[in-house]
Coordinates of C-alpha atoms and ligand atoms in Angstrom, one line a residue:
M24 CA -68.4 -105.7 -12.9
Q25 CA -68.0 -102.5 -14.2
I26 CA -71.6 -101.6 -13.7
K27 CA -70.7 -102.9 -10.0
N28 CA -67.6 -100.8 -9.5
F29 CA -69.9 -97.6 -11.2
L30 CA -73.2 -98.1 -8.8
L31 CA -71.0 -98.2 -6.0
G32 CA -69.2 -95.5 -6.8
S33 CA -72.5 -93.6 -7.2
I34 CA -73.6 -94.8 -4.2
L35 CA -70.1 -93.4 -2.1
L36 CA -70.3 -90.3 -3.9
S37 CA -73.9 -89.5 -3.3
G38 CA -73.1 -90.3 0.4
L39 CA -69.9 -87.7 0.4
T40 CA -72.2 -85.0 -1.0
V41 CA -75.1 -85.4 1.8
S42 CA -72.3 -85.4 4.4
A43 CA -70.6 -82.5 2.7
Q44 CA -74.1 -80.3 2.6
R45 CA -74.8 -81.4 6.5
K46 CA -71.7 -80.5 7.5
S47 CA -72.3 -77.0 6.0
D48 CA -75.7 -77.1 7.5
T49 CA -73.9 -77.0 11.5
A50 CA -70.8 -75.2 10.3
F51 CA -73.8 -72.4 9.4
M52 CA -75.2 -73.2 12.8
L53 CA -71.7 -72.9 14.8
P54 CA -71.9 -69.2 16.3
E55 CA -69.5 -66.7 15.7
T56 CA -66.0 -66.5 15.8
D57 CA -64.3 -63.8 14.1
P58 CA -64.7 -60.4 15.8
A59 CA -63.5 -59.1 12.9
K60 CA -66.8 -59.6 10.6
T61 CA -68.7 -56.7 12.6
E62 CA -65.8 -53.7 12.0
V63 CA -66.2 -50.9 9.8
W64 CA -63.5 -49.1 9.1
S65 CA -65.3 -46.3 6.4
P66 CA -66.2 -44.5 6.2
V67 CA -63.5 -42.3 8.8
P68 CA -65.9 -39.4 10.6
P69 CA -64.3 -36.1 10.4
V70 CA -62.6 -34.3 13.2
V71 CA -64.1 -32.0 14.7
T72 CA -62.0 -29.7 17.3
P73 CA -64.2 -28.9 20.0
A74 CA -64.4 -25.4 21.3
E75 CA -63.1 -24.3 25.0
E76 CA -65.4 -26.7 27.3
T77 CA -68.1 -25.8 29.1
F78 CA -68.6 -28.3 31.7
V79 CA -71.8 -28.9 32.9
K80 CA -73.4 -28.7 37.0
A81 CA -75.9 -31.1 38.1
P82 CA -79.3 -29.6 37.9
S83 CA -81.1 -29.5 40.8
D84 CA -83.4 -32.5 39.8
A85 CA -80.4 -34.3 39.1
I86 CA -79.1 -38.1 41.1
V87 CA -75.0 -37.2 41.1
L88 CA -73.6 -40.3 40.9
F89 CA -70.1 -39.1 41.4
D90 CA -68.7 -35.9 43.0
G91 CA -65.3 -36.1 43.9
K92 CA -65.7 -37.7 47.3
N93 CA -66.5 -41.5 47.1
L94 CA -68.0 -44.4 45.1
A95 CA -71.1 -44.8 47.6
E96 CA -73.2 -45.1 44.5
W97 CA -71.6 -47.8 43.2
V98 CA -71.0 -50.9 42.9
S99 CA -68.7 -54.4 41.5
T100 CA -70.2 -55.7 38.9
A101 CA -68.9 -58.9 39.2
D102 CA -70.4 -59.2 43.1
Q103 CA -73.0 -56.5 43.6
T104 CA -73.1 -57.0 47.5
K105 CA -69.1 -55.0 47.1
M106 CA -68.5 -51.5 47.7
A107 CA -67.0 -49.9 43.4
E108 CA -63.1 -50.8 44.4
W109 CA -61.9 -47.9 41.9
D110 CA -59.4 -45.4 42.5
V111 CA -60.6 -42.4 44.3
A112 CA -58.5 -39.5 44.6
N113 CA -58.0 -36.1 43.8
G114 CA -61.5 -35.5 42.8
I115 CA -61.7 -37.9 40.4
I116 CA -62.0 -41.5 39.8
T117 CA -59.2 -44.4 37.9
V118 CA -59.9 -47.2 36.9
N119 CA -58.9 -49.9 38.4
K120 CA -58.3 -53.0 35.7
T121 CA -57.6 -56.0 38.9
K122 CA -60.9 -55.3 39.6
G123 CA -63.1 -55.3 37.0
N124 CA -66.2 -53.4 35.9
I125 CA -68.3 -50.9 38.0
Q126 CA -72.0 -50.1 38.4
T127 CA -74.3 -47.8 39.6
K128 CA -76.8 -49.2 42.4
R129 CA -79.4 -47.7 41.4
A130 CA -81.3 -49.0 38.6
F131 CA -82.6 -47.1 35.5
K132 CA -84.9 -47.0 32.4
D133 CA -84.7 -43.2 30.1
F134 CA -82.4 -40.6 31.4
Q135 CA -79.9 -37.7 30.7
L136 CA -76.5 -38.3 31.6
H137 CA -73.6 -36.8 32.1
I138 CA -70.5 -37.8 32.1
E139 CA -66.3 -36.5 31.9
W140 CA -63.2 -38.6 31.1
R141 CA -59.9 -38.1 30.7
V142 CA -58.0 -40.2 28.8
P143 CA -53.7 -40.3 30.7
A144 CA -51.6 -37.8 28.5
N145 CA -49.0 -40.5 29.5
I146 CA -50.9 -42.8 27.3
T147 CA -49.8 -45.5 25.2
G148 CA -50.8 -48.2 22.4
S149 CA -53.2 -48.5 19.8
G150 CA -56.2 -49.1 18.2
Q151 CA -58.4 -50.5 20.9
G152 CA -56.0 -51.0 23.0
R153 CA -55.5 -47.3 23.9
G154 CA -57.5 -46.0 26.5
N155 CA -60.4 -48.2 26.2
S156 CA -63.4 -48.0 28.8
G157 CA -67.2 -47.6 28.1
I158 CA -70.1 -46.4 29.0
F159 CA -72.9 -48.5 29.2
L160 CA -76.2 -47.3 29.4
A161 CA -78.7 -50.4 30.9
S162 CA -76.0 -53.3 32.0
T163 CA -78.0 -56.1 31.1
G164 CA -75.9 -58.9 33.0
G165 CA -72.2 -59.3 34.0
G166 CA -69.0 -59.0 32.1
D167 CA -69.6 -56.1 29.3
A168 CA -73.3 -57.7 28.7
G169 CA -75.6 -54.5 27.8
Y170 CA -75.5 -51.6 25.1
E171 CA -72.2 -49.3 26.1
L172 CA -71.3 -46.1 24.2
Q173 CA -67.3 -46.1 23.3
V174 CA -64.6 -44.6 25.7
L175 CA -60.9 -44.7 24.1
D176 CA -58.4 -42.3 22.8
S177 CA -59.5 -41.1 19.2
Y178 CA -57.2 -38.3 19.2
N179 CA -54.8 -39.3 16.3
N180 CA -55.6 -43.5 17.0
S181 CA -56.8 -45.3 13.8
T182 CA -59.3 -47.5 14.5
Y183 CA -62.5 -49.4 12.9
V184 CA -64.7 -46.0 13.5
N185 CA -67.8 -48.5 14.8
G186 CA -65.9 -49.0 17.6
Q187 CA -63.6 -45.5 18.1
A188 CA -64.5 -42.8 20.5
G189 CA -68.6 -42.0 20.5
S190 CA -69.3 -44.6 18.9
I191 CA -72.2 -47.0 19.9
Y192 CA -69.8 -50.1 19.9
K193 CA -69.9 -51.9 16.9
Q194 CA -73.0 -50.6 15.5
Y195 CA -72.5 -46.8 14.5
A196 CA -69.6 -44.8 14.0
P197 CA -69.9 -41.3 15.6
L198 CA -71.0 -38.6 13.5
V199 CA -67.9 -36.9 13.8
N200 CA -64.7 -37.4 15.5
A201 CA -64.9 -34.7 18.5
C202 CA -62.1 -36.2 20.7
R203 CA -59.7 -33.4 22.6
K204 CA -55.9 -35.2 23.5
P205 CA -55.0 -37.7 26.4
G206 CA -54.3 -35.3 29.1
E207 CA -57.7 -32.9 28.8
W208 CA -61.3 -33.6 30.4
Q209 CA -63.9 -34.7 27.8
S210 CA -67.4 -35.0 28.4
Y211 CA -70.7 -36.9 27.5
D212 CA -74.1 -35.5 27.5
I213 CA -76.4 -38.4 26.9
A214 CA -80.2 -38.8 26.4
W215 CA -81.1 -42.9 26.4
T216 CA -84.2 -44.3 25.7
A217 CA -84.6 -47.7 27.4
P218 CA -86.2 -50.2 25.1
R219 CA -89.2 -51.4 25.4
F220 CA -90.8 -55.3 25.4
N221 CA -93.9 -57.5 25.3
D222 CA -94.4 -60.0 27.7
D223 CA -93.6 -62.4 25.2
G224 CA -89.7 -60.5 25.8
S225 CA -90.4 -59.7 21.9
L226 CA -89.0 -56.3 21.3
K227 CA -91.9 -53.6 21.2
S228 CA -89.2 -50.6 20.6
P229 CA -85.6 -50.6 20.0
A230 CA -83.7 -48.4 22.1
R231 CA -82.5 -45.1 21.1
I232 CA -79.3 -43.1 21.6
T233 CA -78.5 -38.8 21.3
A234 CA -75.1 -38.3 22.5
F235 CA -72.7 -35.1 22.9
Q236 CA -69.3 -35.1 23.5
N237 CA -67.2 -32.0 24.3
G238 CA -70.8 -30.2 23.3
I239 CA -71.2 -31.3 19.3
L240 CA -73.9 -33.8 18.7
I241 CA -71.6 -37.5 18.0
Q242 CA -75.3 -40.0 18.2
N243 CA -78.3 -38.2 16.6
N244 CA -81.4 -40.3 17.9
A245 CA -79.5 -43.4 17.4
E246 CA -81.5 -46.9 16.7
L247 CA -79.8 -49.9 18.3
K248 CA -79.8 -52.7 16.7
G249 CA -79.8 -54.8 20.2
E250 CA -76.6 -55.7 22.5
T251 CA -73.0 -54.1 21.7
R252 CA -71.1 -57.5 21.0
Y253 CA -67.4 -57.7 20.8
I254 CA -68.6 -60.9 18.4
G255 CA -71.4 -61.6 16.8
Q256 CA -74.8 -59.7 15.2
P257 CA -76.7 -57.6 18.2
T258 CA -79.1 -59.1 19.7
Y259 CA -82.3 -57.9 22.2
S260 CA -83.0 -59.8 25.1
K261 CA -85.9 -58.5 27.9
Y262 CA -85.2 -56.0 30.4
D263 CA -87.0 -53.4 32.7
R264 CA -84.6 -51.1 34.6
A265 CA -80.7 -51.7 34.9
A266 CA -77.5 -50.1 35.9
I267 CA -75.1 -47.9 34.5
K268 CA -72.1 -49.9 34.3
L269 CA -68.4 -48.9 33.7
Q270 CA -65.8 -50.1 31.7
A271 CA -62.7 -51.9 33.0
H272 CA -61.1 -53.1 29.4
G273 CA -58.9 -55.3 29.5
D274 CA -55.8 -53.5 27.4
K275 CA -52.6 -53.2 28.2
S276 CA -52.9 -49.0 28.1
E277 CA -52.6 -47.2 30.9
P278 CA -56.1 -46.7 33.3
L279 CA -59.0 -43.7 32.1
S280 CA -60.3 -41.5 34.7
F281 CA -64.0 -39.8 35.1
R282 CA -65.4 -37.4 37.0
N283 CA -68.4 -35.1 37.3
I284 CA -71.1 -38.0 36.6
W285 CA -75.3 -37.1 37.3
V286 CA -78.3 -38.1 35.4
R287 CA -81.8 -37.1 35.8
E288 CA -84.4 -39.5 34.7
L289 CA -86.7 -39.0 32.2
Ligands
LIG321 MG1 -64.7 -49.9 25.3

């Protein structure tokens, strides 16, 4: 009787071990759900105060994406048959959060991009919820799909460093914090090399970015690990040409503005 119980116990135990093993295999396969796992909090990039701004006007060969007049070069990301519906007044675009992301009508590959942005002086909120927007150098789908250079009020506003202004979102912190204070205009000058793909969809060469904020180098030929993701690891997915997209972030803070946007195809 004792031997029989012992055997029965062993069988039950080994069964439990197998099922526990299966459970952990399954857990391993489940997609990541915790956004905090890809946050990096140190080292904090040093603050560099930019010199007096010299905003760069579009050169002769640029495609002007916004010259202060209208959104004729832009459509709604959610419905690309619809014109972009952000607010244009006094020569600037202000994000309309109820209308979602907007993107260029044209598709691009490699380019130089100039764009100016301003966090409003009356901005409230903290961390990622303070003047959040973003510039997607390539929009590879709806929503926030693509490759985001972060726009945020990072002037005396702490957040994970790979999510502050000038970061390649959740991949690279900026080399320095070159932010101006809310209420002042800032510029990004970006050189973007699109990723290249093989016929079978595999990656041939990664995307690269060099970027300046207010004339200061913040990304130096950084090699992207894939599309920027809020949750989980970046991966690449084949595309050829893509729109440039601006983010209407869902946070509750006051919307920011853009002006003087132009691109030179390379
Ligand atoms: Mg953003």
